[in-house]
JSON list of C-alpha atoms in Angstrom, two decimals:
[
{"chain": "A", "resi": 266, "resn": "MET", "atom": "CA", "xyz": [0.11, -0.28, -0.10]},
{"chain": "A", "resi": 267, "resn": "ALA", "atom": "CA", "xyz": [1.80, 3.36, -0.71]},
{"chain": "A", "resi": 268, "resn": "ARG", "atom": "CA", "xyz": [2.10, 6.09, 1.82]},
{"chain": "A", "resi": 269, "resn": "HIS", "atom": "CA", "xyz": [-0.20, 9.03, 1.85]},
{"chain": "A", "resi": 270, "resn": "ARG", "atom": "CA", "xyz": [0.23, 12.70, 3.02]},
{"chain": "A", "resi": 271, "resn": "ASP", "atom": "CA", "xyz": [-2.03, 14.40, 5.17]},
{"chain": "A", "resi": 272, "resn": "ARG", "atom": "CA", "xyz": [-2.39, 16.98, 1.94]},
{"chain": "A", "resi": 273, "resn": "LEU", "atom": "CA", "xyz": [-1.80, 15.88, -1.56]},
{"chain": "A", "resi": 274, "resn": "PRO", "atom": "CA", "xyz": [-2.33, 18.39, -4.77]},
{"chain": "A", "resi": 275, "resn": "HIS", "atom": "CA", "xyz": [-4.91, 16.51, -7.50]},
{"chain": "A", "resi": 276, "resn": "GLU", "atom": "CA", "xyz": [-4.92, 18.36, -10.19]},
{"chain": "A", "resi": 277, "resn": "GLY", "atom": "CA", "xyz": [-3.69, 21.71, -9.41]},
{"chain": "A", "resi": 278, "resn": "VAL", "atom": "CA", "xyz": [-6.55, 21.11, -6.26]},
{"chain": "A", "resi": 279, "resn": "LEU", "atom": "CA", "xyz": [-5.31, 20.80, -2.50]},
{"chain": "A", "resi": 280, "resn": "MET", "atom": "CA", "xyz": [-6.66, 17.37, -1.13]},
{"chain": "A", "resi": 281, "resn": "VAL", "atom": "CA", "xyz": [-7.02, 17.29, 3.26]},
{"chain": "A", "resi": 282, "resn": "ARG", "atom": "CA", "xyz": [-6.43, 13.82, 3.95]},
{"chain": "A", "resi": 283, "resn": "MET", "atom": "CA", "xyz": [-9.88, 13.22, 6.26]},
{"chain": "A", "resi": 284, "resn": "ASP", "atom": "CA", "xyz": [-11.30, 10.36, 8.78]},
{"chain": "A", "resi": 285, "resn": "ILE", "atom": "CA", "xyz": [-14.51, 9.31, 9.95]},
{"chain": "A", "resi": 286, "resn": "GLN", "atom": "CA", "xyz": [-15.18, 10.92, 12.93]},
{"chain": "A", "resi": 287, "resn": "THR", "atom": "CA", "xyz": [-18.91, 9.98, 13.67]},
{"chain": "A", "resi": 288, "resn": "ILE", "atom": "CA", "xyz": [-21.68, 8.06, 11.90]},
{"chain": "A", "resi": 289, "resn": "MET", "atom": "CA", "xyz": [-25.15, 8.29, 13.09]},
{"chain": "A", "resi": 290, "resn": "VAL", "atom": "CA", "xyz": [-27.61, 6.01, 12.15]},
{"chain": "A", "resi": 291, "resn": "GLY", "atom": "CA", "xyz": [-30.92, 7.80, 11.60]},
{"chain": "A", "resi": 292, "resn": "ALA", "atom": "CA", "xyz": [-34.73, 6.27, 12.52]},
{"chain": "A", "resi": 293, "resn": "GLY", "atom": "CA", "xyz": [-37.71, 6.92, 10.75]},
{"chain": "A", "resi": 294, "resn": "PRO", "atom": "CA", "xyz": [-37.97, 10.58, 8.89]},
{"chain": "A", "resi": 295, "resn": "MET", "atom": "CA", "xyz": [-34.54, 11.28, 10.17]},
{"chain": "A", "resi": 296, "resn": "SER", "atom": "CA", "xyz": [-31.50, 10.90, 7.93]},
{"chain": "A", "resi": 297, "resn": "SER", "atom": "CA", "xyz": [-28.26, 9.35, 8.60]},
{"chain": "A", "resi": 298, "resn": "LEU", "atom": "CA", "xyz": [-25.05, 11.52, 8.77]},
{"chain": "A", "resi": 299, "resn": "VAL", "atom": "CA", "xyz": [-21.29, 10.58, 8.77]},
{"chain": "A", "resi": 300, "resn": "VAL", "atom": "CA", "xyz": [-19.11, 13.74, 9.82]},
{"chain": "A", "resi": 301, "resn": "LEU", "atom": "CA", "xyz": [-15.41, 13.57, 8.31]},
{"chain": "A", "resi": 302, "resn": "ARG", "atom": "CA", "xyz": [-12.82, 15.60, 10.22]},
{"chain": "A", "resi": 303, "resn": "PRO", "atom": "CA", "xyz": [-9.43, 16.54, 8.61]},
{"chain": "A", "resi": 304, "resn": "ARG", "atom": "CA", "xyz": [-6.80, 14.11, 10.02]},
{"chain": "A", "resi": 305, "resn": "SER", "atom": "CA", "xyz": [-4.12, 17.52, 10.88]},
{"chain": "A", "resi": 306, "resn": "ALA", "atom": "CA", "xyz": [-7.13, 19.54, 12.42]},
{"chain": "A", "resi": 307, "resn": "GLY", "atom": "CA", "xyz": [-5.33, 21.01, 15.43]},
{"chain": "A", "resi": 308, "resn": "SER", "atom": "CA", "xyz": [-2.24, 20.12, 14.51]},
{"chain": "A", "resi": 309, "resn": "GLU", "atom": "CA", "xyz": [0.73, 22.10, 13.36]},
{"chain": "A", "resi": 310, "resn": "GLY", "atom": "CA", "xyz": [0.88, 23.47, 9.75]},
{"chain": "A", "resi": 311, "resn": "GLY", "atom": "CA", "xyz": [-3.03, 23.98, 10.33]},
{"chain": "A", "resi": 312, "resn": "GLY", "atom": "CA", "xyz": [-5.01, 23.63, 7.58]},
{"chain": "A", "resi": 313, "resn": "ALA", "atom": "CA", "xyz": [-8.95, 22.53, 7.76]},
{"chain": "A", "resi": 314, "resn": "SER", "atom": "CA", "xyz": [-10.70, 22.40, 10.96]},
{"chain": "A", "resi": 315, "resn": "GLY", "atom": "CA", "xyz": [-13.96, 22.15, 10.58]},
{"chain": "A", "resi": 316, "resn": "ARG", "atom": "CA", "xyz": [-16.19, 18.89, 10.28]},
{"chain": "A", "resi": 317, "resn": "LEU", "atom": "CA", "xyz": [-17.34, 17.84, 6.85]},
{"chain": "A", "resi": 318, "resn": "PRO", "atom": "CA", "xyz": [-20.94, 16.25, 7.97]},
{"chain": "A", "resi": 319, "resn": "ILE", "atom": "CA", "xyz": [-22.25, 14.20, 4.91]},
{"chain": "A", "resi": 320, "resn": "ARG", "atom": "CA", "xyz": [-26.40, 13.40, 4.87]},
{"chain": "A", "resi": 321, "resn": "ILE", "atom": "CA", "xyz": [-26.55, 9.22, 3.97]},
{"chain": "A", "resi": 322, "resn": "GLY", "atom": "CA", "xyz": [-29.26, 6.60, 3.89]},
{"chain": "A", "resi": 323, "resn": "VAL", "atom": "CA", "xyz": [-29.76, 4.88, 6.92]},
{"chain": "A", "resi": 324, "resn": "LEU", "atom": "CA", "xyz": [-28.32, 1.14, 5.03]},
{"chain": "A", "resi": 325, "resn": "GLU", "atom": "CA", "xyz": [-25.61, 3.35, 3.35]},
{"chain": "A", "resi": 326, "resn": "ALA", "atom": "CA", "xyz": [-24.71, 4.46, 7.26]},
{"chain": "A", "resi": 327, "resn": "SER", "atom": "CA", "xyz": [-25.18, 0.77, 8.50]},
{"chain": "A", "resi": 328, "resn": "CYS", "atom": "CA", "xyz": [-22.64, -0.43, 5.94]},
{"chain": "A", "resi": 329, "resn": "ILE", "atom": "CA", "xyz": [-20.40, 2.03, 6.86]},
{"chain": "A", "resi": 330, "resn": "SER", "atom": "CA", "xyz": [-20.43, 1.06, 10.36]},
{"chain": "A", "resi": 331, "resn": "ALA", "atom": "CA", "xyz": [-20.37, -2.83, 10.25]},
{"chain": "A", "resi": 332, "resn": "GLY", "atom": "CA", "xyz": [-17.05, -2.16, 7.60]},
{"chain": "A", "resi": 333, "resn": "ILE", "atom": "CA", "xyz": [-15.76, -0.10, 11.06]},
{"chain": "A", "resi": 334, "resn": "GLU", "atom": "CA", "xyz": [-16.79, -2.60, 13.51]},
{"chain": "A", "resi": 335, "resn": "GLY", "atom": "CA", "xyz": [-15.31, -5.43, 11.16]},
{"chain": "A", "resi": 336, "resn": "SER", "atom": "CA", "xyz": [-18.46, -7.13, 11.76]},
{"chain": "A", "resi": 337, "resn": "PRO", "atom": "CA", "xyz": [-18.65, -10.78, 10.03]},
{"chain": "A", "resi": 338, "resn": "VAL", "atom": "CA", "xyz": [-21.26, -11.28, 7.13]},
{"chain": "A", "resi": 339, "resn": "GLY", "atom": "CA", "xyz": [-22.21, -14.80, 5.91]},
{"chain": "A", "resi": 340, "resn": "ARG", "atom": "CA", "xyz": [-22.72, -13.33, 2.64]},
{"chain": "A", "resi": 341, "resn": "PRO", "atom": "CA", "xyz": [-20.49, -10.58, 0.97]},
{"chain": "A", "resi": 342, "resn": "LEU", "atom": "CA", "xyz": [-22.42, -6.90, 0.81]},
{"chain": "A", "resi": 343, "resn": "THR", "atom": "CA", "xyz": [-22.04, -5.14, -2.07]},
{"chain": "A", "resi": 344, "resn": "HIS", "atom": "CA", "xyz": [-19.09, -3.19, -1.21]},
{"chain": "A", "resi": 345, "resn": "ASP", "atom": "CA", "xyz": [-17.27, -6.38, -0.39]},
{"chain": "A", "resi": 346, "resn": "LEU", "atom": "CA", "xyz": [-18.01, -7.49, -3.76]},
{"chain": "A", "resi": 347, "resn": "LEU", "atom": "CA", "xyz": [-16.86, -4.49, -5.55]},
{"chain": "A", "resi": 348, "resn": "LEU", "atom": "CA", "xyz": [-13.64, -4.93, -4.04]},
{"chain": "A", "resi": 349, "resn": "ASP", "atom": "CA", "xyz": [-13.48, -8.41, -4.72]},
{"chain": "A", "resi": 350, "resn": "CYS", "atom": "CA", "xyz": [-13.86, -7.98, -8.08]},
{"chain": "A", "resi": 351, "resn": "ILE", "atom": "CA", "xyz": [-11.14, -5.38, -8.45]},
{"chain": "A", "resi": 352, "resn": "GLY", "atom": "CA", "xyz": [-8.56, -7.66, -6.68]},
{"chain": "A", "resi": 353, "resn": "GLN", "atom": "CA", "xyz": [-9.95, -10.54, -8.74]},
{"chain": "A", "resi": 354, "resn": "MET", "atom": "CA", "xyz": [-8.63, -8.66, -11.85]},
{"chain": "A", "resi": 355, "resn": "GLY", "atom": "CA", "xyz": [-5.30, -7.44, -10.34]},
{"chain": "A", "resi": 356, "resn": "GLY", "atom": "CA", "xyz": [-6.28, -4.00, -9.19]},
{"chain": "A", "resi": 357, "resn": "SER", "atom": "CA", "xyz": [-6.40, -1.96, -6.15]},
{"chain": "A", "resi": 358, "resn": "LEU", "atom": "CA", "xyz": [-8.18, 0.76, -4.32]},
{"chain": "A", "resi": 359, "resn": "ASP", "atom": "CA", "xyz": [-5.99, 3.13, -3.72]},
{"chain": "A", "resi": 360, "resn": "SER", "atom": "CA", "xyz": [-7.95, 6.14, -2.11]},
{"chain": "A", "resi": 361, "resn": "VAL", "atom": "CA", "xyz": [-11.23, 8.10, -2.17]},
{"chain": "A", "resi": 362, "resn": "GLU", "atom": "CA", "xyz": [-11.64, 11.31, -2.63]},
{"chain": "A", "resi": 363, "resn": "ILE", "atom": "CA", "xyz": [-15.00, 13.60, -2.07]},
{"chain": "A", "resi": 364, "resn": "VAL", "atom": "CA", "xyz": [-14.49, 15.72, -4.59]},
{"chain": "A", "resi": 365, "resn": "ASP", "atom": "CA", "xyz": [-17.67, 18.40, -5.26]},
{"chain": "A", "resi": 366, "resn": "VAL", "atom": "CA", "xyz": [-20.76, 19.54, -3.45]},
{"chain": "A", "resi": 367, "resn": "ARG", "atom": "CA", "xyz": [-24.20, 21.32, -5.12]},
{"chain": "A", "resi": 368, "resn": "GLY", "atom": "CA", "xyz": [-26.54, 22.12, -2.59]},
{"chain": "A", "resi": 369, "resn": "THR", "atom": "CA", "xyz": [-26.19, 18.99, -0.01]},
{"chain": "A", "resi": 370, "resn": "THR", "atom": "CA", "xyz": [-25.43, 16.48, -2.73]},
{"chain": "A", "resi": 371, "resn": "PHE", "atom": "CA", "xyz": [-21.92, 15.21, -2.08]},
{"chain": "A", "resi": 372, "resn": "PHE", "atom": "CA", "xyz": [-19.66, 13.87, -5.13]},
{"chain": "A", "resi": 373, "resn": "ALA", "atom": "CA", "xyz": [-16.99, 11.13, -4.92]},
{"chain": "A", "resi": 374, "resn": "ARG", "atom": "CA", "xyz": [-14.23, 9.76, -6.65]},
{"chain": "A", "resi": 375, "resn": "LEU", "atom": "CA", "xyz": [-12.93, 6.26, -6.56]},
{"chain": "A", "resi": 376, "resn": "ASN", "atom": "CA", "xyz": [-9.15, 5.95, -7.36]},
{"chain": "A", "resi": 377, "resn": "VAL", "atom": "CA", "xyz": [-8.20, 2.83, -9.01]},
{"chain": "A", "resi": 378, "resn": "SER", "atom": "CA", "xyz": [-5.06, 1.06, -9.82]},
{"chain": "A", "resi": 379, "resn": "CYS", "atom": "CA", "xyz": [-5.45, -1.61, -12.78]},
{"chain": "A", "resi": 380, "resn": "ALA", "atom": "CA", "xyz": [-2.80, -4.63, -13.02]},
{"chain": "A", "resi": 381, "resn": "SER", "atom": "CA", "xyz": [-1.84, -2.77, -16.25]},
{"chain": "A", "resi": 382, "resn": "GLY", "atom": "CA", "xyz": [-0.69, 0.18, -14.47]},
{"chain": "A", "resi": 383, "resn": "ARG", "atom": "CA", "xyz": [-3.18, 2.34, -15.93]},
{"chain": "A", "resi": 384, "resn": "HIS", "atom": "CA", "xyz": [-5.07, 4.35, -12.97]},
{"chain": "A", "resi": 385, "resn": "VAL", "atom": "CA", "xyz": [-8.72, 4.62, -13.15]},
{"chain": "A", "resi": 386, "resn": "GLU", "atom": "CA", "xyz": [-10.94, 7.30, -11.56]},
{"chain": "A", "resi": 387, "resn": "LEU", "atom": "CA", "xyz": [-14.66, 6.46, -10.93]},
{"chain": "A", "resi": 388, "resn": "ASP", "atom": "CA", "xyz": [-17.94, 8.14, -10.11]},
{"chain": "A", "resi": 389, "resn": "ALA", "atom": "CA", "xyz": [-18.99, 7.51, -6.60]},
{"chain": "A", "resi": 390, "resn": "ARG", "atom": "CA", "xyz": [-21.89, 8.18, -4.10]},
{"chain": "A", "resi": 391, "resn": "PRO", "atom": "CA", "xyz": [-19.93, 9.40, -0.65]},
{"chain": "A", "resi": 392, "resn": "SER", "atom": "CA", "xyz": [-21.76, 6.94, 1.46]},
{"chain": "A", "resi": 393, "resn": "ASP", "atom": "CA", "xyz": [-20.56, 4.14, -1.08]},
{"chain": "A", "resi": 394, "resn": "ALA", "atom": "CA", "xyz": [-17.12, 5.51, -1.29]},
{"chain": "A", "resi": 395, "resn": "LEU", "atom": "CA", "xyz": [-16.66, 5.44, 2.73]},
{"chain": "A", "resi": 396, "resn": "ALA", "atom": "CA", "xyz": [-17.90, 2.22, 2.97]},
{"chain": "A", "resi": 397, "resn": "LEU", "atom": "CA", "xyz": [-14.93, 0.71, 0.26]},
{"chain": "A", "resi": 398, "resn": "ALA", "atom": "CA", "xyz": [-12.39, 3.12, 1.92]},
{"chain": "A", "resi": 399, "resn": "ILE", "atom": "CA", "xyz": [-13.23, 1.50, 5.54]},
{"chain": "A", "resi": 400, "resn": "ARG", "atom": "CA", "xyz": [-12.80, -2.12, 3.88]},
{"chain": "A", "resi": 401, "resn": "ALA", "atom": "CA", "xyz": [-9.79, -1.22, 1.76]},
{"chain": "A", "resi": 402, "resn": "GLU", "atom": "CA", "xyz": [-8.28, 0.58, 4.64]},
{"chain": "A", "resi": 403, "resn": "VAL", "atom": "CA", "xyz": [-7.22, 2.75, 2.16]},
{"chain": "A", "resi": 404, "resn": "PRO", "atom": "CA", "xyz": [-7.11, 7.11, 2.69]},
{"chain": "A", "resi": 405, "resn": "ILE", "atom": "CA", "xyz": [-10.16, 9.17, 2.63]},
{"chain": "A", "resi": 406, "resn": "PHE", "atom": "CA", "xyz": [-9.38, 12.96, 1.34]},
{"chain": "A", "resi": 407, "resn": "ALA", "atom": "CA", "xyz": [-11.95, 16.00, 0.56]},
{"chain": "A", "resi": 408, "resn": "ASP", "atom": "CA", "xyz": [-11.48, 18.83, -1.84]},
{"chain": "A", "resi": 409, "resn": "GLU", "atom": "CA", "xyz": [-10.00, 21.99, 0.12]},
{"chain": "A", "resi": 410, "resn": "THR", "atom": "CA", "xyz": [-12.76, 23.50, -1.39]},
{"chain": "A", "resi": 411, "resn": "VAL", "atom": "CA", "xyz": [-15.41, 21.26, -0.61]},
{"chain": "A", "resi": 412, "resn": "LEU", "atom": "CA", "xyz": [-14.16, 21.79, 2.97]},
{"chain": "A", "resi": 413, "resn": "GLU", "atom": "CA", "xyz": [-14.58, 25.67, 2.48]},
{"chain": "A", "resi": 414, "resn": "ARG", "atom": "CA", "xyz": [-18.16, 25.69, 1.43]},
{"chain": "A", "resi": 415, "resn": "ALA", "atom": "CA", "xyz": [-19.82, 22.91, 3.55]},
{"chain": "A", "resi": 416, "resn": "THR", "atom": "CA", "xyz": [-17.71, 22.35, 7.41]},
{"chain": "A", "resi": 417, "resn": "MET", "atom": "CA", "xyz": [-19.07, 23.29, 9.68]},
{"chain": "A", "resi": 418, "resn": "PRO", "atom": "CA", "xyz": [-16.98, 24.99, 12.43]},
{"chain": "A", "resi": 419, "resn": "ASP", "atom": "CA", "xyz": [-15.00, 23.20, 14.91]},
{"chain": "A", "resi": 420, "resn": "PHE", "atom": "CA", "xyz": [-17.13, 23.73, 18.70]},
{"chain": "A", "resi": 421, "resn": "ASP", "atom": "CA", "xyz": [-14.08, 22.21, 20.45]},
{"chain": "A", "resi": 422, "resn": "ALA", "atom": "CA", "xyz": [-11.82, 24.44, 19.02]},
{"chain": "A", "resi": 423, "resn": "VAL", "atom": "CA", "xyz": [-14.22, 27.52, 19.09]},
{"chain": "A", "resi": 424, "resn": "GLU", "atom": "CA", "xyz": [-14.47, 26.64, 23.17]},
{"chain": "A", "resi": 425, "resn": "LYS", "atom": "CA", "xyz": [-10.99, 25.89, 23.56]},
{"chain": "A", "resi": 426, "resn": "ARG", "atom": "CA", "xyz": [-10.20, 29.45, 22.03]},
{"chain": "A", "resi": 427, "resn": "GLU", "atom": "CA", "xyz": [-13.35, 30.99, 24.44]},
{"chain": "A", "resi": 428, "resn": "ARG", "atom": "CA", "xyz": [-11.61, 29.17, 27.64]},
{"chain": "A", "resi": 429, "resn": "GLN", "atom": "CA", "xyz": [-8.28, 30.17, 26.66]},
{"chain": "A", "resi": 430, "resn": "GLN", "atom": "CA", "xyz": [-9.38, 33.99, 26.18]},
{"chain": "A", "resi": 431, "resn": "GLU", "atom": "CA", "xyz": [-11.29, 33.91, 29.96]},
{"chain": "A", "resi": 432, "resn": "LEU", "atom": "CA", "xyz": [-7.82, 32.49, 31.43]},
{"chain": "A", "resi": 433, "resn": "GLU", "atom": "CA", "xyz": [-5.88, 35.00, 29.98]},
{"chain": "A", "resi": 434, "resn": "GLU", "atom": "CA", "xyz": [-8.08, 38.17, 31.02]},
{"chain": "A", "resi": 435, "resn": "PHE", "atom": "CA", "xyz": [-8.14, 36.44, 34.35]},
{"chain": "A", "resi": 436, "resn": "HIS", "atom": "CA", "xyz": [-4.65, 36.24, 34.81]},
{"chain": "A", "resi": 437, "resn": "ASP", "atom": "CA", "xyz": [-4.22, 40.08, 33.67]},
{"chain": "A", "resi": 438, "resn": "PHE", "atom": "CA", "xyz": [-6.51, 40.66, 36.16]},
{"chain": "A", "resi": 439, "resn": "VAL", "atom": "CA", "xyz": [-4.71, 39.09, 38.58]},
{"chain": "A", "resi": 440, "resn": "GLU", "atom": "CA", "xyz": [-1.61, 40.50, 37.79]},
{"chain": "A", "resi": 441, "resn": "HIS", "atom": "CA", "xyz": [-2.71, 43.95, 38.14]},
{"chain": "A", "resi": 442, "resn": "LEU", "atom": "CA", "xyz": [-4.52, 43.45, 41.60]},
{"chain": "A", "resi": 443, "resn": "SER", "atom": "CA", "xyz": [-3.19, 45.98, 44.07]},
{"chain": "A", "resi": 444, "resn": "PRO", "atom": "CA", "xyz": [-3.74, 45.94, 47.93]},
{"chain": "A", "resi": 445, "resn": "GLU", "atom": "CA", "xyz": [-5.83, 49.27, 47.58]},
{"chain": "A", "resi": 446, "resn": "ASP", "atom": "CA", "xyz": [-8.17, 47.24, 45.65]},
{"chain": "A", "resi": 447, "resn": "PHE", "atom": "CA", "xyz": [-9.20, 45.40, 48.58]},
{"chain": "A", "resi": 448, "resn": "SER", "atom": "CA", "xyz": [-10.40, 48.42, 50.65]}
]
């Protein structure tokens, strides 16, 4: 398996390495959600720090969850079948990418290497791409422009900055106390 950096240029576009942070399986009329976070979020060198929420179907969320948990299944699921087909033909899934967002619809791409050495990019739904990435243990990337347009704030980082500001203000207050302040 090839090594991947946290940020890769792809045709002049910066791709950010992502990890699955949360999967919420909806019930009834409530849709499911998978939340991706930048692998380098919070590390030096920065980059995107928000979370990328992608609405998916209940079955798709269950397939991603099953892949993460490594739950054994009696018969191959569609994602297992596709990976087996790629492998039986001498190919390999190299990575998946979230490449676009239009409204609330996300678009993904599978990067496949063929036995001949040819590289193929296949259009995919993000939920299918993520289910495949988990099973094949390959990196997930997102186009930086998608992150700019569709991320939600990193509320943990905002709260941390606010606490740090409050501590600095309190420290400044204590530093400037004088005995006269208590009379």
